[in-house]
Amino acid sequence: MSLSTSVEMKGREAWITLAGELDAAVAGEFRQAIEQVAEQKPEKLVLFVSGLQFMASAGLRVLVFAKQQMGREVSIYVVGASGPVLNTLQMSGFDQSVYLQESYP
Amino acid sequence: MARHSIPANLAALATVRQLVTQACREAGLDDAASYRLILAVDEIATNIITHGYQEQGSSGDIAIAIEAGEQYLSVVLEDTGIAYDPRAQGMPTAEDLDKPLSDREIGGLGVFLALQGVDRFDYQHHDKVNRNTLAVKLPQAKR
């Protein structure tokens, strides 16, 4: 199963929905989605990931890229992460820098 | 023991995960332990493909052997890319993991996740072959 990525601007918020498997082979698609929304200068980045079954460190690197690309004042929300994906985010300390939520808003 | 050979390119990672998923199911591993092993193998295979082969401008294969022993489900990855012990790269410290994303180095997390996720890890280099062994305990071994 590969990755599906959809992008939507909701006012000043950039919404990206990811589903499938996020590995090093397809992380570039996620990165492109970040680059696309970064141009709109969003105030918030909201990632809906309830359909994400697998995330490797390549996905974490795109989150780091997103923060560095958009600036530290842009808040990142990760919504609906499944157990293992949530565990990876927490083990890597990303829970200190992104908001992990079950639902949004 | 099941043996497979996959081309060392990133598109083959999904196949690697499928092979390990199947073996986890057959061995009766629970979802959490299965995911830890699948993630670990994915991360190490990613490193072999990118650092071991692609960055050297070379190509090749990764041999995968999966074995359910008495205590562990083991996955052995063998490649002939550049010699590289994943443990040689320093692990992120607690301080690194506490850093805000805006101050983070990109990279270094894959091996960390892999080594944290398995119960046993070994690397050997012999006759120009890298051998990475990743293993998780089987349920009956925990009793």
Coordinates of C-alpha atoms in Angstrom, one line a residue:
Chain A
M1 CA 0.0 0.0 0.0
S2 CA 1.4 3.4 -0.9
L3 CA 0.7 6.8 0.5
S4 CA -2.2 9.1 -0.4
T5 CA -1.8 12.8 0.3
S6 CA -4.5 15.4 0.0
V7 CA -4.0 19.1 0.6
E8 CA -6.6 21.8 1.5
M9 CA -6.3 25.4 2.7
K10 CA -9.0 26.3 5.3
G11 CA -8.5 30.1 5.7
R12 CA -5.1 30.5 7.2
E13 CA -4.8 26.8 8.1
A14 CA -3.2 24.2 5.9
W15 CA -4.8 20.8 6.2
I16 CA -3.0 17.8 4.9
T17 CA -4.5 14.3 5.1
L18 CA -2.2 11.3 4.9
A19 CA -3.3 7.7 4.5
G20 CA -1.4 4.5 3.9
E21 CA 2.2 3.9 4.5
L22 CA 4.8 6.7 4.9
D23 CA 8.2 5.3 4.2
A24 CA 11.4 6.6 2.7
A25 CA 10.2 5.8 -0.8
V26 CA 7.2 8.1 -0.6
A27 CA 8.2 10.7 1.9
G28 CA 9.0 13.1 -1.0
E29 CA 5.2 13.2 -1.7
F30 CA 4.6 14.5 1.8
R31 CA 7.4 16.9 1.5
Q32 CA 6.0 18.3 -1.7
A33 CA 2.7 18.8 0.0
I34 CA 4.4 20.8 2.7
E35 CA 6.3 22.9 0.2
Q36 CA 3.0 23.5 -1.6
V37 CA 1.2 24.8 1.5
A38 CA 4.2 26.7 2.8
E39 CA 3.8 29.1 -0.1
Q40 CA 0.4 30.1 1.3
K41 CA 2.1 31.2 4.5
P42 CA -0.3 29.3 6.8
E43 CA -0.6 30.1 10.5
K44 CA -1.3 26.5 11.4
L45 CA -0.4 23.1 9.8
V46 CA -3.0 20.4 10.6
L47 CA -2.1 16.9 9.6
F48 CA -4.9 14.3 9.6
V49 CA -3.2 10.9 10.0
S50 CA -5.9 8.5 11.2
G51 CA -5.5 6.6 8.0
L52 CA -1.7 6.3 8.3
Q53 CA -0.8 2.6 9.1
F54 CA 2.9 3.0 9.0
M55 CA 5.4 5.8 9.5
A56 CA 9.1 5.5 9.3
S57 CA 11.7 8.1 10.4
A58 CA 11.5 9.6 6.9
G59 CA 8.1 11.0 8.0
L60 CA 9.6 12.5 11.1
R61 CA 12.2 14.2 8.9
V62 CA 9.5 15.8 6.8
L63 CA 7.9 17.2 10.1
V64 CA 11.3 18.7 11.0
F65 CA 11.5 20.1 7.5
A66 CA 8.0 21.5 7.8
K67 CA 8.8 23.3 11.1
Q68 CA 12.0 24.7 9.6
Q69 CA 10.4 25.7 6.3
M70 CA 7.3 27.4 7.8
G71 CA 9.0 28.9 10.9
R72 CA 8.7 28.2 14.5
E73 CA 5.6 30.4 15.0
V74 CA 3.5 28.0 12.8
S75 CA 1.9 25.4 15.1
I76 CA 1.7 21.9 13.9
Y77 CA -1.2 19.6 14.8
V78 CA -1.1 15.9 14.3
V79 CA -4.6 14.5 14.5
G80 CA -5.8 11.0 15.0
A81 CA -2.5 9.2 15.1
S82 CA -2.9 5.4 15.6
G83 CA -1.1 3.7 18.5
P84 CA 2.2 2.8 16.8
V85 CA 2.5 6.1 14.9
L86 CA 1.8 8.0 18.1
N87 CA 4.4 5.9 19.9
T88 CA 7.0 6.8 17.3
L89 CA 6.3 10.5 17.6
Q90 CA 6.5 10.3 21.4
M91 CA 9.7 8.1 21.5
S92 CA 11.3 10.7 19.2
G93 CA 10.3 13.6 21.5
F94 CA 8.1 15.2 18.8
D95 CA 5.3 15.4 21.3
Q96 CA 7.1 18.4 22.7
S97 CA 7.0 20.3 19.5
V98 CA 3.7 19.3 17.8
Y99 CA 0.2 19.1 19.2
L100 CA -1.0 15.5 19.3
Q101 CA -4.8 15.4 19.2
E102 CA -7.4 12.7 18.8
S103 CA -9.7 15.1 16.9
Y104 CA -9.7 18.6 15.4
P105 CA -10.7 21.3 16.0
Chain B
M1 CA 14.0 -20.4 7.4
A2 CA 12.5 -18.2 4.7
R3 CA 15.0 -16.5 2.3
H4 CA 14.3 -13.7 -0.1
S5 CA 16.3 -11.3 -2.2
I6 CA 15.1 -7.9 -3.0
P7 CA 16.7 -5.1 -5.2
A8 CA 18.3 -2.4 -3.1
N9 CA 15.9 0.4 -4.0
L10 CA 13.4 2.3 -1.9
A11 CA 10.4 1.1 -3.9
A12 CA 11.2 -2.4 -2.5
L13 CA 10.7 -1.4 1.1
A14 CA 7.0 -2.2 0.9
T15 CA 7.8 -5.7 -0.1
V16 CA 10.3 -6.0 2.8
R17 CA 7.6 -4.9 5.2
Q18 CA 5.1 -7.4 3.7
L19 CA 7.6 -10.3 4.2
V20 CA 8.2 -9.4 7.8
T21 CA 4.5 -8.8 8.5
Q22 CA 3.7 -12.3 7.2
A23 CA 6.4 -13.9 9.3
C24 CA 5.2 -12.0 12.4
R25 CA 1.7 -13.3 11.8
E26 CA 2.9 -16.9 11.4
A27 CA 5.0 -16.6 14.5
G28 CA 2.0 -15.3 16.5
L29 CA 3.6 -12.0 17.5
D30 CA 1.2 -9.4 18.8
D31 CA 0.6 -6.2 16.9
A32 CA 2.9 -4.0 18.9
A33 CA 5.9 -6.3 18.7
S34 CA 5.2 -6.9 15.0
Y35 CA 5.2 -3.2 14.3
R36 CA 8.4 -2.7 16.3
L37 CA 10.2 -5.3 14.2
I38 CA 8.7 -4.1 10.9
L39 CA 9.7 -0.5 11.6
A40 CA 13.2 -1.6 12.7
V41 CA 13.8 -3.7 9.5
D42 CA 12.4 -0.9 7.3
E43 CA 14.8 1.7 8.9
I44 CA 17.9 -0.5 8.6
A45 CA 16.9 -1.5 5.0
T46 CA 16.4 2.2 4.2
N47 CA 19.9 2.9 5.5
I48 CA 21.5 0.1 3.5
I49 CA 19.7 1.3 0.3
T50 CA 20.5 5.0 0.7
H51 CA 23.9 5.0 2.4
G52 CA 25.2 1.5 1.5
Y53 CA 24.4 1.6 -2.2
Q54 CA 22.8 4.8 -3.6
E55 CA 25.2 7.3 -2.1
Q56 CA 28.1 5.2 -3.3
G57 CA 26.7 5.2 -6.8
S58 CA 26.3 1.4 -6.7
S59 CA 23.4 -1.0 -6.9
G60 CA 22.8 -4.5 -5.6
D61 CA 20.5 -6.7 -3.6
I62 CA 19.6 -7.3 0.0
A63 CA 19.2 -10.9 1.1
I64 CA 16.6 -11.3 3.7
A65 CA 16.4 -14.4 5.9
I66 CA 13.6 -14.7 8.5
E67 CA 13.7 -17.4 11.1
A68 CA 11.4 -18.1 14.1
G69 CA 13.6 -19.8 16.7
E70 CA 12.7 -21.0 20.1
Q71 CA 13.0 -17.5 21.7
Y72 CA 13.2 -15.0 18.9
L73 CA 11.8 -14.1 15.6
S74 CA 15.0 -13.0 13.7
V75 CA 15.4 -11.1 10.5
V76 CA 18.9 -11.1 8.9
L77 CA 19.7 -8.6 6.2
E78 CA 22.8 -9.1 4.2
D79 CA 24.2 -6.7 1.7
T80 CA 27.4 -6.0 -0.2
G81 CA 27.2 -2.2 0.0
I82 CA 29.7 -0.1 1.9
A83 CA 30.6 -1.5 5.3
Y84 CA 28.5 0.3 7.8
D85 CA 27.7 -0.5 11.4
P86 CA 24.5 1.3 12.3
R87 CA 25.6 1.5 16.0
A88 CA 28.7 3.5 14.9
Q89 CA 26.5 6.6 14.4
G90 CA 25.8 8.1 17.8
M91 CA 22.4 7.7 19.2
P92 CA 20.4 10.9 19.9
T93 CA 20.8 11.9 23.5
A94 CA 17.8 12.7 25.8
E95 CA 18.8 16.3 25.2
D96 CA 18.6 15.9 21.4
L97 CA 15.2 14.3 21.7
D98 CA 14.0 17.3 23.8
K99 CA 15.0 19.8 21.2
P100 CA 12.3 21.7 19.5
L101 CA 11.9 20.7 15.8
S102 CA 13.1 24.1 14.7
D103 CA 16.5 23.3 16.2
R104 CA 16.8 19.7 15.1
E105 CA 19.3 18.1 12.8
I106 CA 17.4 16.2 10.1
G107 CA 18.4 12.6 10.5
G108 CA 19.7 10.2 13.1
L109 CA 16.3 9.0 14.2
G110 CA 15.9 5.9 12.0
V111 CA 18.6 3.9 13.7
F112 CA 17.4 5.1 17.0
L113 CA 13.9 3.8 16.4
A114 CA 15.3 0.6 15.0
L115 CA 17.5 -0.2 17.9
Q116 CA 15.0 0.9 20.5
G117 CA 12.3 -1.3 18.9
V118 CA 14.0 -4.7 18.8
D119 CA 15.1 -7.0 21.7
R120 CA 18.3 -8.0 20.0
F121 CA 20.5 -6.3 17.4
D122 CA 23.8 -7.5 15.9
Y123 CA 26.0 -6.2 13.1
Q124 CA 28.9 -8.1 11.5
H125 CA 31.0 -7.4 8.5
H126 CA 32.7 -10.4 7.0
D127 CA 34.0 -11.1 3.5
K128 CA 32.6 -7.8 2.2
V129 CA 29.1 -8.7 3.4
N130 CA 27.2 -6.6 6.0
R131 CA 25.0 -8.7 8.2
N132 CA 22.4 -6.9 10.3
T133 CA 20.4 -9.1 12.6
L134 CA 17.2 -7.8 14.2
A135 CA 15.1 -9.9 16.6
V136 CA 12.1 -9.7 18.9
K137 CA 11.2 -12.1 21.6
L138 CA 8.4 -14.6 20.8
P139 CA 5.4 -14.7 23.1
Q140 CA 6.2 -18.1 24.6
A141 CA 9.7 -16.9 25.4
K142 CA 8.4 -14.3 27.7
R143 CA 6.9 -16.8 30.1

